[in-house]
Amino acid sequence: MKNAVIGNNKQKANLIVLGAVPRLLYLLQQETSSIELKTECAVVLGSLSMGTENNVKSLLDCHIIPALLQGLLSADIRFIEACLRCLRTIFTSPVTPVELLYTDATVIPHLMLLLSRSLHSQEYICQIFAHCCKAPDHQTILFNHGVVQNIAHLLTSVSYKVRMQALKCFSVLAFDNPQVSMTLVNVLVDGELLPQIFVKMLQRDKPIEMQLTAAKCLTYMCRAGSIRTDDNCIVLKTLPCLVRMCNKERLLEERVEGAETLAYLIEPDVELQRIASITDHLISMLADYFKYPSSVSAITDIKRIIEAEHMMDRIVNGLSETSVKVRLAAVRCLHSLSRSVQQLRTSFQDHAVWKPLMKVLQNAPDDILVVASSTLCNLLLEFSPSKEPILESGAIDLLCSLTLSENPALRVNGIWALMNMAFQADQKIKSDILRGLSTEQLFRLLSDPDVNVLMKTLGLLRNLLSTRPHIDQIMSTHGKQIMQAVTFILEGEHNIEVKEQTLCILANIADGTTAKDLIMTNDDILQKIKYYVGHSNLKLQLAAMFCIANLTWNEDEGSQERQDKLREIGIVDILHKLSQSADPNLCDKAKTALQQYFA
């Protein structure tokens, strides 16, 4: 049987159909079977498991795993190795549920004991662990059973296969796991710390598979916080190794794995991103990735993907791909690029990126909408040349509709984009925003449970209420509701930033010509300004001070009456105290306000 099935999937399937598996498992478990017979049975089962996924399913249906685990209790190392080899093949198949390894609590500790039996047992067990460690609870189980201490010394094994499987094991254990990563930093193997051993495995003379996996271990430890991002082992060893993996001389799989790991390493750290961008022509190497035909684009499309200069074209084309994953990746790419002022003023303008982006925003799944609307926020900044054409294309209604979304991220982005749009805008745009949003929706957003939505809505209101004619015009039509909203927020349980932004809106209102009266005739608001100028928080004091400065400015009509009223409620006394403040900014503002009384 053994000789018939080796390398022959058809014969393997025939034997399974003929019912060989239950018979082999029966002989494997019979106490009367000789150890040689049991070993041969395990070898044949191992060969059958190397066939198709359907073969593995058939073996699983016959409950092969409990039978093989039982076999591991034998004293005979050849039989143990045959069982482990078969288990390794089954567990590394995509159709096998990895949970089967953790069902019986005695299995993991027994596998730990078997690690000392032979090189083969070390190789197979590490491979099983590496494949079956898929979730945080798996990491915890293995960690608690001493996996780190039990496999650390295998990194210096005489067998390359053992070293490699132990290394893979460490990479899956460390991934996104601070507990394991913090432990790994301090593990000694033959007098050397584990990170130093990983660094040695990054050397160019080591096999690519080993370099890549060692780089993963160090990357995961860095991301989990156990190695600093400015550590030499990251900056001078791990990062350059991963950049090397992106070279077009490498195999496709190695390039993909290298780029994915590099992306994960540098994702949260701007300095690492800067170093990577100037290392070994990385940008042009990554541009080469676009030359590969994907399963999404037809091969004929690839002809236009030739040089790095067409990068923006490729990304923009990605926005109209049928694959959601490709569209999302393209939007993310644009979002990252839109953070650069230079890109906003050059590539985004040259390629009129806003057009396809607006199209994406008309109809897309939420995850794409969130990133696309974030990108639009950046395109609406005042120095972006795309701002004007976006305004003319009817973006206001689209953004107002986003503020109605149940998804808080979309509400934030909708209001954020409107806030950017309103910055230093003319009266017509501001009126269009107010009309599109409606007063009801604006005030609904001011009581939104999401603090980010509230902050951006206050930012929008602040931008709408800038320049005197605009302030007076908006307050003449919406003054009553805006004053109610300001009162409501200043009385509520909000953080310092929210209250500071609200006081800044009041300061803007106080800068109006006729709008000032809405504050001066509202005793409640005046008492709040008095309360916050004497507050223990400096930010709130300064914001309230701006209100007072604008109300007392003696070049404005009616300043004398306003000064008298503020004196009556005790604000001048507070100003005298604050003119002695230790904070130079606050002290200066208080003195300037007092001078208005004596000018």
Coordinates of C-alpha atoms in Angstrom, one line a residue:
M1 CA 0.0 0.0 0.0
K2 CA 2.8 2.4 1.0
N3 CA 4.6 2.0 -2.3
A4 CA 1.4 2.2 -4.3
V5 CA 0.3 5.6 -2.9
I6 CA 3.5 7.5 -2.8
G7 CA 3.2 10.5 -5.1
N8 CA 0.0 9.1 -6.7
N9 CA -3.1 11.1 -5.8
K10 CA -5.4 8.8 -7.8
Q11 CA -4.2 5.7 -5.9
K12 CA -4.6 7.6 -2.6
A13 CA -8.2 8.5 -3.5
N14 CA -8.9 4.9 -4.6
L15 CA -7.6 3.5 -1.3
I16 CA -9.7 5.9 0.7
V17 CA -12.9 5.1 -1.3
L18 CA -12.2 1.4 -0.7
G19 CA -12.3 2.0 3.0
A20 CA -8.6 1.6 3.9
V21 CA -8.6 4.5 6.4
P22 CA -10.8 2.9 9.2
R23 CA -8.9 -0.4 8.8
L24 CA -5.5 1.4 9.1
L25 CA -6.7 3.3 12.1
Y26 CA -8.0 0.1 13.7
L27 CA -4.6 -1.6 13.3
L28 CA -2.9 1.5 14.6
Q29 CA -4.8 1.5 17.8
Q30 CA -4.9 -2.3 18.4
E31 CA -2.8 -3.3 21.5
T32 CA -2.0 -6.6 19.8
S33 CA -0.5 -4.9 16.7
S34 CA 3.3 -4.9 16.7
I35 CA 5.1 -1.6 16.9
E36 CA 6.4 -2.1 13.3
L37 CA 2.9 -2.6 12.0
K38 CA 1.6 0.5 13.9
T39 CA 4.5 2.5 12.4
E40 CA 3.8 1.3 8.9
C41 CA 0.1 2.2 9.3
A42 CA 1.0 5.7 10.5
V43 CA 3.4 6.1 7.5
V44 CA 0.6 5.1 5.0
L45 CA -1.9 7.5 6.7
G46 CA 0.8 10.2 6.5
S47 CA 1.1 9.6 2.7
L48 CA -2.7 9.6 2.2
S49 CA -2.9 13.0 4.1
M50 CA -0.4 14.5 1.6
G51 CA -3.0 14.1 -1.2
T52 CA -5.9 16.5 -2.0
E53 CA -7.9 18.5 0.5
N54 CA -10.8 16.0 0.0
N55 CA -8.4 13.2 1.2
V56 CA -7.7 15.2 4.4
K57 CA -11.4 15.7 4.9
S58 CA -12.0 12.0 4.6
L59 CA -9.2 11.3 7.2
L60 CA -10.7 13.9 9.5
D61 CA -14.2 12.3 9.2
C62 CA -12.6 9.0 10.3
H63 CA -11.4 10.8 13.5
I64 CA -7.7 10.4 12.6
I65 CA -6.5 13.1 15.0
P66 CA -7.5 11.5 18.3
A67 CA -6.0 8.2 17.1
L68 CA -2.7 9.8 16.2
L69 CA -2.6 11.8 19.4
Q70 CA -3.1 8.5 21.3
G71 CA -0.1 7.1 19.4
L72 CA 2.1 9.8 20.8
L73 CA 1.9 8.1 24.2
S74 CA 4.0 5.2 22.9
A75 CA 7.6 4.8 24.0
D76 CA 8.9 4.0 20.5
I77 CA 10.4 7.1 18.8
R78 CA 10.0 5.8 15.2
F79 CA 6.2 5.3 15.8
I80 CA 6.0 8.7 17.5
E81 CA 7.7 10.4 14.6
A82 CA 5.4 8.7 12.1
C83 CA 2.4 10.0 14.0
L84 CA 3.8 13.5 14.4
R85 CA 4.7 13.6 10.6
C86 CA 1.1 12.7 9.8
L87 CA -0.3 15.2 12.4
R88 CA 1.9 17.9 10.9
T89 CA 0.6 17.3 7.4
I90 CA -3.1 17.3 8.6
F91 CA -2.8 20.3 10.8
T92 CA -1.1 22.4 8.0
S93 CA -4.0 21.6 5.6
P94 CA -6.4 24.6 5.2
V95 CA -9.4 22.2 5.8
T96 CA -8.3 21.2 9.3
P97 CA -9.9 23.3 12.2
V98 CA -6.9 24.3 14.3
E99 CA -9.0 24.2 17.4
L100 CA -8.7 20.4 17.3
L101 CA -5.2 20.8 18.8
Y102 CA -6.6 22.6 21.8
T103 CA -9.6 20.4 22.5
D104 CA -7.8 18.0 24.9
A105 CA -5.8 20.0 27.5
T106 CA -3.2 17.3 28.0
V107 CA -2.0 17.4 24.3
I108 CA 0.1 20.6 24.5
P109 CA 2.1 19.7 27.6
H110 CA 2.7 16.2 26.1
L111 CA 4.0 17.8 22.9
M112 CA 6.4 19.9 25.0
L113 CA 7.8 16.8 26.6
L114 CA 8.3 15.1 23.2
L115 CA 10.4 18.1 22.0
S116 CA 13.5 16.5 23.6
R117 CA 13.1 13.1 21.9
S118 CA 14.6 13.8 18.4
L119 CA 15.3 16.4 15.7
H120 CA 12.3 15.2 13.7
S121 CA 10.0 15.5 16.7
Q122 CA 11.3 19.1 17.2
E123 CA 10.7 20.0 13.5
Y124 CA 7.2 18.6 13.3
I125 CA 6.0 19.9 16.7
C126 CA 7.3 23.4 16.0
Q127 CA 5.6 23.3 12.6
I128 CA 2.3 22.2 14.2
F129 CA 2.5 25.0 16.8
A130 CA 3.4 27.6 14.1
H131 CA 0.4 26.6 12.0
C132 CA -2.1 26.2 14.8
C133 CA -1.4 29.5 16.6
K134 CA -4.0 31.7 14.9
A135 CA -5.6 33.8 17.7
P136 CA -4.6 35.5 20.9
D137 CA -6.1 32.6 23.1
H138 CA -3.8 30.2 21.2
Q139 CA -0.8 32.4 21.9
T140 CA -1.8 32.4 25.6
I141 CA -2.2 28.6 25.9
L142 CA 1.2 28.0 24.2
F143 CA 2.8 30.7 26.3
N144 CA 1.4 29.4 29.6
H145 CA 2.7 25.9 28.8
G146 CA 6.3 27.3 28.5
V147 CA 6.6 27.3 24.7
V148 CA 9.1 30.2 24.7
Q149 CA 11.6 28.4 27.1
N150 CA 11.0 25.0 25.4
I151 CA 11.8 26.1 21.8
A152 CA 14.3 29.0 22.4
H153 CA 17.3 26.6 22.4
L154 CA 16.1 25.1 19.1
L155 CA 17.2 28.3 17.3
T156 CA 20.8 27.1 17.6
S157 CA 20.0 23.5 16.5
V158 CA 22.3 21.6 14.2
S159 CA 19.3 21.1 11.9
Y160 CA 18.3 23.9 9.6
K161 CA 14.7 22.6 9.4
V162 CA 14.4 22.7 13.2
R163 CA 15.9 26.2 13.4
M164 CA 13.5 27.4 10.7
Q165 CA 10.3 25.9 12.3
A166 CA 11.3 27.3 15.7
L167 CA 11.8 30.8 14.2
K168 CA 8.3 30.6 12.5
C169 CA 6.9 29.6 15.8
F170 CA 8.3 32.8 17.5
S171 CA 7.0 35.0 14.7
V172 CA 3.3 33.8 15.2
L173 CA 3.7 34.0 19.0
A174 CA 5.0 37.6 19.0
F175 CA 2.5 38.9 16.5
D176 CA 0.4 41.7 18.2
N177 CA 1.2 40.2 21.6
P178 CA 3.0 42.5 24.1
Q179 CA 3.1 39.8 26.8
V180 CA 5.1 37.3 24.6
S181 CA 7.2 40.1 23.0
M182 CA 8.3 41.5 26.4
T183 CA 9.4 38.0 27.4
L184 CA 11.3 37.3 24.2
V185 CA 13.5 40.4 24.7
N186 CA 15.1 39.0 27.8
V187 CA 15.4 35.3 26.8
L188 CA 19.0 34.0 26.7
V189 CA 20.2 31.2 24.4
D190 CA 23.8 30.1 24.9
G191 CA 24.5 33.4 26.6
E192 CA 23.0 35.5 23.8
L193 CA 19.8 37.5 23.9
L194 CA 17.0 36.4 21.5
P195 CA 16.9 39.6 19.5
Q196 CA 20.6 39.3 18.8
I197 CA 20.1 35.7 17.5
F198 CA 17.2 37.1 15.2
V199 CA 19.6 39.8 13.9
K200 CA 22.2 37.2 13.0
M201 CA 19.5 35.3 11.0
L202 CA 18.9 38.5 9.0
Q203 CA 22.4 38.3 7.4
R204 CA 22.6 38.2 3.6
D205 CA 24.3 34.8 3.6
K206 CA 21.3 33.2 5.3
P207 CA 18.5 31.6 3.3
I208 CA 15.8 34.1 2.2
E209 CA 13.1 32.3 4.2
M210 CA 15.2 32.6 7.3
Q211 CA 15.9 36.3 6.7
L212 CA 12.2 37.1 6.1
T213 CA 11.0 35.2 9.2
A214 CA 13.6 36.7 11.5
A215 CA 12.6 40.2 10.2
K216 CA 9.0 39.3 11.0
C217 CA 10.0 38.4 14.6
L218 CA 11.8 41.7 15.1
T219 CA 9.0 43.6 13.4
Y220 CA 6.3 42.1 15.6
M221 CA 8.4 42.7 18.8
C222 CA 8.9 46.3 17.7
R223 CA 5.1 46.8 17.0
A224 CA 4.2 45.2 20.3
G225 CA 6.4 47.7 22.1
S226 CA 9.3 45.5 23.3
I227 CA 11.9 47.0 20.9
R228 CA 12.1 50.8 20.3
T229 CA 11.6 52.0 16.8
D230 CA 14.9 53.8 16.9
D231 CA 16.8 50.7 18.0
N232 CA 19.7 49.9 15.7
C233 CA 18.4 46.3 15.3
I234 CA 15.3 47.9 13.6
V235 CA 16.8 50.9 11.8
L236 CA 20.1 49.3 10.6
K237 CA 19.1 45.6 10.3
T238 CA 15.4 44.8 10.1
L239 CA 14.3 47.7 7.9
P240 CA 17.1 47.3 5.3
C241 CA 16.5 43.5 5.2
L242 CA 12.8 44.0 4.4
V243 CA 13.6 46.6 1.7
R244 CA 16.0 44.0 0.2
M245 CA 13.0 41.6 0.0
C246 CA 11.1 44.1 -2.2
N247 CA 13.8 43.9 -4.9
K248 CA 12.6 42.6 -8.3
E249 CA 15.4 39.8 -8.1
R250 CA 13.3 38.2 -5.4
L251 CA 10.5 35.7 -6.0
L252 CA 7.0 37.1 -6.2
E253 CA 5.9 35.6 -2.8
E254 CA 9.1 36.9 -1.1
R255 CA 8.4 40.4 -2.5
V256 CA 4.8 40.4 -1.3
E257 CA 5.7 39.1 2.2
G258 CA 8.6 41.6 2.4
A259 CA 6.4 44.6 1.4
E260 CA 3.6 43.6 3.8
T261 CA 6.0 43.2 6.7
L262 CA 7.7 46.5 5.9
A263 CA 4.4 48.2 5.7
Y264 CA 3.4 46.8 9.1
L265 CA 6.8 47.8 10.6
I266 CA 6.8 51.5 9.5
E267 CA 3.0 52.1 9.8
P268 CA 2.9 54.0 13.1
D269 CA 6.3 55.7 12.8
V270 CA 7.0 58.7 10.6
E271 CA 10.8 58.5 11.0
L272 CA 10.9 54.9 9.9
Q273 CA 8.8 55.8 6.9
R274 CA 11.3 58.6 6.0
I275 CA 14.2 56.2 6.4
A276 CA 12.5 53.5 4.3
S277 CA 11.7 56.0 1.5
I278 CA 15.4 56.8 1.0
T279 CA 16.7 53.3 1.4
D280 CA 17.8 51.4 -1.7
H281 CA 15.4 53.0 -4.2
L282 CA 12.4 51.5 -2.4
I283 CA 9.8 53.8 -4.0
S284 CA 10.8 52.7 -7.6
M285 CA 10.9 49.1 -6.5
L286 CA 7.4 49.3 -5.1
A287 CA 6.2 51.0 -8.3
D288 CA 7.4 47.8 -10.1
Y289 CA 4.8 45.9 -8.2
F290 CA 2.1 47.5 -10.4
K291 CA 3.6 45.7 -13.4
Y292 CA 2.2 42.4 -12.2
P293 CA -1.1 41.2 -13.8
S294 CA -3.7 40.9 -11.1
S295 CA -6.7 38.6 -11.0
V296 CA -8.8 41.7 -11.2
S297 CA -7.4 43.5 -14.3
A298 CA -7.2 41.9 -17.6
I299 CA -3.7 41.3 -19.0
T300 CA -4.3 43.9 -21.7
D301 CA -4.7 46.6 -19.0
I302 CA -1.2 45.9 -17.9
K303 CA 0.3 47.4 -21.1
R304 CA -0.4 50.9 -19.8
I305 CA 1.3 50.2 -16.5
I306 CA 4.9 50.8 -17.4
E307 CA 6.7 53.6 -15.5
A308 CA 6.7 55.0 -12.0
E309 CA 5.7 58.4 -13.4
H310 CA 2.2 56.9 -14.1
M311 CA 1.7 56.0 -10.4
M312 CA -1.2 58.4 -10.0
D313 CA -2.9 57.1 -13.1
R314 CA -2.7 53.6 -11.7
I315 CA -4.1 54.6 -8.3
V316 CA -6.9 56.6 -9.9
N317 CA -7.8 53.6 -12.2
G318 CA -7.9 51.5 -9.0
L319 CA -10.9 53.6 -7.9
S320 CA -13.1 52.1 -10.6
E321 CA -12.0 48.4 -10.2
T322 CA -14.7 45.9 -9.6
S323 CA -12.9 44.4 -6.6
V324 CA -13.8 46.2 -3.4
K325 CA -10.4 45.4 -1.9
V326 CA -8.6 47.1 -4.8
R327 CA -10.9 50.1 -4.6
L328 CA -10.3 50.4 -0.9
A329 CA -6.5 50.1 -1.3
A330 CA -6.5 52.8 -4.0
V331 CA -8.5 55.1 -1.8
R332 CA -6.2 54.5 1.1
C333 CA -3.2 55.3 -1.1
L334 CA -4.8 58.6 -2.1
H335 CA -5.7 59.4 1.5
S336 CA -2.0 59.0 2.5
L337 CA -0.9 61.1 -0.5
S338 CA -3.5 63.8 0.3
R339 CA -1.7 64.5 3.6
S340 CA 1.2 66.1 1.6
V341 CA 0.7 69.8 0.7
Q342 CA 3.1 69.3 -2.3
Q343 CA 1.0 66.4 -3.6
L344 CA -2.3 68.4 -3.2
R345 CA -0.8 71.2 -5.2
T346 CA 0.8 69.0 -7.9
S347 CA -0.3 65.4 -8.6
F348 CA -3.9 65.8 -7.3
Q349 CA -4.3 68.9 -9.5
D350 CA -2.7 67.5 -12.6
H351 CA -4.8 64.4 -12.5
A352 CA -8.1 66.0 -11.3
V353 CA -8.3 63.3 -8.7
W354 CA -11.3 65.0 -7.1
K355 CA -13.5 63.9 -10.0
P356 CA -13.2 60.1 -9.6
L357 CA -13.2 60.6 -5.8
M358 CA -16.6 62.4 -5.9
K359 CA -17.8 59.5 -8.1
V360 CA -16.7 57.0 -5.4
L361 CA -18.5 59.0 -2.8
Q362 CA -21.9 58.7 -4.7
N363 CA -22.2 55.0 -4.1
A364 CA -19.7 52.8 -2.1
P365 CA -19.6 50.5 0.9
D366 CA -19.1 52.3 4.3
D367 CA -15.4 51.2 4.7
I368 CA -14.6 52.9 1.3
L369 CA -16.8 55.9 2.1
V370 CA -14.9 56.6 5.3
V371 CA -11.5 56.7 3.7
A372 CA -12.8 58.5 0.6
S373 CA -14.5 61.2 2.7
S374 CA -11.3 61.6 4.8
T375 CA -9.4 62.2 1.6
L376 CA -12.0 64.8 0.4
C377 CA -11.5 66.6 3.8
N378 CA -7.9 67.1 2.8
L379 CA -8.8 68.2 -0.8
L380 CA -10.9 71.0 0.7
L381 CA -8.1 72.6 2.7
E382 CA -7.7 76.3 1.8
F383 CA -4.3 75.7 0.0
S384 CA -5.7 72.9 -2.1
P385 CA -6.3 73.9 -5.8
S386 CA -9.1 71.2 -5.9
K387 CA -11.2 73.2 -3.4
E388 CA -12.9 75.4 -6.0
P389 CA -13.9 72.7 -8.6
I390 CA -15.2 70.5 -5.7
L391 CA -17.4 73.4 -4.5
E392 CA -18.7 73.9 -8.0
S393 CA -19.5 70.2 -8.5
G394 CA -22.3 70.2 -5.8
A395 CA -20.3 68.7 -3.0
I396 CA -22.2 70.6 -0.3
D397 CA -25.4 68.4 -0.6
L398 CA -23.3 65.2 -0.7
L399 CA -21.4 66.2 2.5
C400 CA -24.6 67.3 4.3
S401 CA -26.1 63.9 3.5
L402 CA -23.0 62.2 5.1
T403 CA -23.8 64.1 8.4
L404 CA -27.0 62.1 8.5
S405 CA -25.3 58.7 8.5
E406 CA -25.6 56.3 11.4
N407 CA -21.9 55.7 11.1
P408 CA -20.1 58.2 13.4
A409 CA -16.9 58.1 11.2
L410 CA -19.0 59.3 8.2
R411 CA -20.7 62.0 10.3
V412 CA -17.3 63.3 11.5
N413 CA -15.9 63.3 7.9
G414 CA -19.0 65.0 6.5
I415 CA -18.9 67.8 9.0
W416 CA -15.1 68.0 8.9
A417 CA -15.2 68.6 5.1
L418 CA -17.9 71.3 5.5
M419 CA -15.7 72.9 8.2
N420 CA -12.7 73.0 5.8
M421 CA -15.0 74.3 3.1
A422 CA -16.3 77.1 5.3
F423 CA -12.8 78.3 6.2
Q424 CA -12.3 81.8 4.8
A425 CA -15.2 81.2 2.4
D426 CA -17.3 83.9 0.9
Q427 CA -20.8 84.6 2.1
K428 CA -22.6 82.6 -0.6
I429 CA -20.8 79.3 0.3
K430 CA -21.5 79.8 4.0
S431 CA -25.2 80.4 3.2
D432 CA -25.3 77.4 1.0
I433 CA -23.8 75.2 3.8
L434 CA -26.3 76.5 6.3
R435 CA -29.2 75.9 3.8
G436 CA -27.9 72.5 2.9
L437 CA -27.4 71.4 6.4
S438 CA -30.6 73.0 7.8
T439 CA -30.6 74.6 11.3
E440 CA -32.3 71.5 12.8
Q441 CA -29.5 69.2 11.6
L442 CA -26.8 71.7 12.7
F443 CA -28.2 71.7 16.3
R444 CA -28.7 68.0 16.2
L445 CA -25.0 67.6 15.5
L446 CA -24.2 69.9 18.4
S447 CA -25.8 67.3 20.7
D448 CA -24.2 64.3 19.0
P449 CA -23.1 61.6 21.4
D450 CA -19.8 61.3 19.5
V451 CA -17.3 64.0 20.8
N452 CA -15.5 64.1 17.5
V453 CA -18.7 65.0 15.7
L454 CA -19.4 67.7 18.3
M455 CA -15.9 69.2 18.0
K456 CA -16.0 69.4 14.2
T457 CA -19.5 70.9 14.3
L458 CA -18.2 73.6 16.6
G459 CA -15.3 74.1 14.2
L460 CA -17.7 74.5 11.4
L461 CA -19.7 77.1 13.4
R462 CA -16.5 79.0 14.2
N463 CA -15.5 79.1 10.6
L464 CA -19.0 80.2 9.5
L465 CA -18.9 83.0 12.2
S466 CA -15.7 84.7 10.9
T467 CA -15.4 88.2 9.3
R468 CA -17.8 90.9 10.7
P469 CA -20.4 91.1 7.9
H470 CA -20.8 87.3 7.9
I471 CA -21.0 87.2 11.7
D472 CA -23.7 89.9 11.8
Q473 CA -25.6 88.3 8.8
I474 CA -25.6 84.7 10.3
M475 CA -26.5 85.9 13.8
S476 CA -29.3 88.1 12.5
T477 CA -31.0 84.9 11.1
H478 CA -29.8 82.2 13.5
G479 CA -28.7 84.1 16.5
K480 CA -31.3 82.8 19.0
Q481 CA -30.6 79.2 18.3
I482 CA -26.8 79.6 18.3
M483 CA -26.9 81.4 21.7
Q484 CA -29.1 78.6 23.0
A485 CA -26.6 76.0 21.7
V486 CA -23.6 77.8 23.2
T487 CA -25.4 78.1 26.6
F488 CA -26.3 74.4 26.5
I489 CA -22.7 73.3 25.8
L490 CA -21.1 75.5 28.4
E491 CA -23.5 74.1 31.0
G492 CA -23.0 70.5 30.0
E493 CA -20.6 67.8 31.1
H494 CA -18.1 68.3 28.3
N495 CA -14.3 68.1 28.1
I496 CA -12.0 71.2 28.1
E497 CA -11.5 71.2 24.3
V498 CA -15.2 71.3 23.6
K499 CA -15.7 74.2 26.0
E500 CA -12.7 76.0 24.7
Q501 CA -14.0 75.8 21.1
T502 CA -17.4 77.0 22.3
L503 CA -15.9 80.0 24.0
C504 CA -14.0 80.8 20.8
I505 CA -17.3 80.8 19.0
L506 CA -18.5 83.4 21.5
A507 CA -15.4 85.4 21.0
N508 CA -16.2 85.5 17.2
I509 CA -19.7 86.6 17.9
A510 CA -18.3 89.3 20.2
D511 CA -16.3 90.5 17.2
G512 CA -19.5 91.3 15.2
T513 CA -20.9 94.8 15.0
T514 CA -24.5 94.1 15.8
A515 CA -24.0 90.5 16.9
K516 CA -22.3 91.8 20.1
D517 CA -25.7 92.8 21.4
L518 CA -26.8 89.1 21.6
I519 CA -24.1 88.6 24.3
M520 CA -24.6 91.9 26.1
T521 CA -28.4 91.4 26.5
N522 CA -27.9 87.8 27.8
D523 CA -27.0 88.0 31.5
D524 CA -26.6 84.2 31.6
I525 CA -23.9 84.2 28.9
L526 CA -22.1 87.2 30.6
Q527 CA -22.0 85.2 33.9
K528 CA -20.5 82.2 32.0
I529 CA -17.8 84.4 30.5
K530 CA -17.0 85.7 34.0
Y531 CA -16.9 82.2 35.4
Y532 CA -14.5 80.9 32.7
V533 CA -12.1 83.8 32.7
G534 CA -11.5 83.0 36.4
H535 CA -11.4 79.2 35.7
S536 CA -8.4 77.0 36.8
N537 CA -7.8 75.9 33.2
L538 CA -5.6 78.2 31.2
K539 CA -7.1 77.3 27.8
L540 CA -10.6 78.3 29.0
Q541 CA -9.3 81.5 30.6
L542 CA -7.6 82.6 27.4
A543 CA -10.7 81.8 25.3
A544 CA -13.0 83.7 27.7
M545 CA -10.4 86.6 27.6
F546 CA -10.8 86.9 23.8
C547 CA -14.6 87.4 24.4
I548 CA -13.9 90.2 26.9
A549 CA -11.2 91.8 24.6
N550 CA -13.7 91.9 21.7
L551 CA -16.5 93.3 23.9
T552 CA -14.4 96.1 25.5
W553 CA -12.5 97.2 22.3
N554 CA -13.0 101.0 22.5
E555 CA -12.8 101.7 18.8
D556 CA -16.1 99.9 18.3
E557 CA -19.4 101.8 18.7
G558 CA -21.1 101.4 22.1
S559 CA -17.9 100.3 23.8
Q560 CA -18.5 102.6 26.8
E561 CA -21.8 101.0 27.7
R562 CA -20.4 97.5 27.3
Q563 CA -17.4 98.3 29.5
D564 CA -19.6 99.7 32.2
K565 CA -21.8 96.6 32.2
L566 CA -18.7 94.3 32.4
R567 CA -17.4 96.4 35.3
E568 CA -20.8 96.1 37.1
I569 CA -20.6 92.3 37.0
G570 CA -17.1 92.2 38.4
I571 CA -15.0 91.4 35.4
V572 CA -12.6 94.4 35.8
D573 CA -11.6 93.1 39.3
I574 CA -10.8 89.7 37.7
L575 CA -8.8 91.5 35.0
H576 CA -6.7 93.2 37.7
K577 CA -5.9 89.9 39.3
L578 CA -5.0 88.3 35.9
S579 CA -2.7 91.1 35.0
Q580 CA -0.4 89.7 37.7
S581 CA -0.7 86.1 36.3
A582 CA 2.4 83.9 36.0
D583 CA 1.4 83.1 32.4
P584 CA 2.8 85.8 30.1
N585 CA 0.1 85.3 27.5
L586 CA -2.8 85.6 30.0
C587 CA -1.1 88.5 31.8
D588 CA -0.7 90.4 28.5
K589 CA -4.3 89.9 27.4
A590 CA -5.6 91.1 30.8
K591 CA -3.5 94.2 30.6
T592 CA -4.6 94.9 27.0
A593 CA -8.3 94.6 28.1
L594 CA -7.7 97.0 31.1
Q595 CA -6.1 99.6 28.8
Q596 CA -9.4 99.8 26.9
Y597 CA -11.0 101.2 30.0
F598 CA -8.4 104.0 30.3
A599 CA -7.7 104.8 26.7

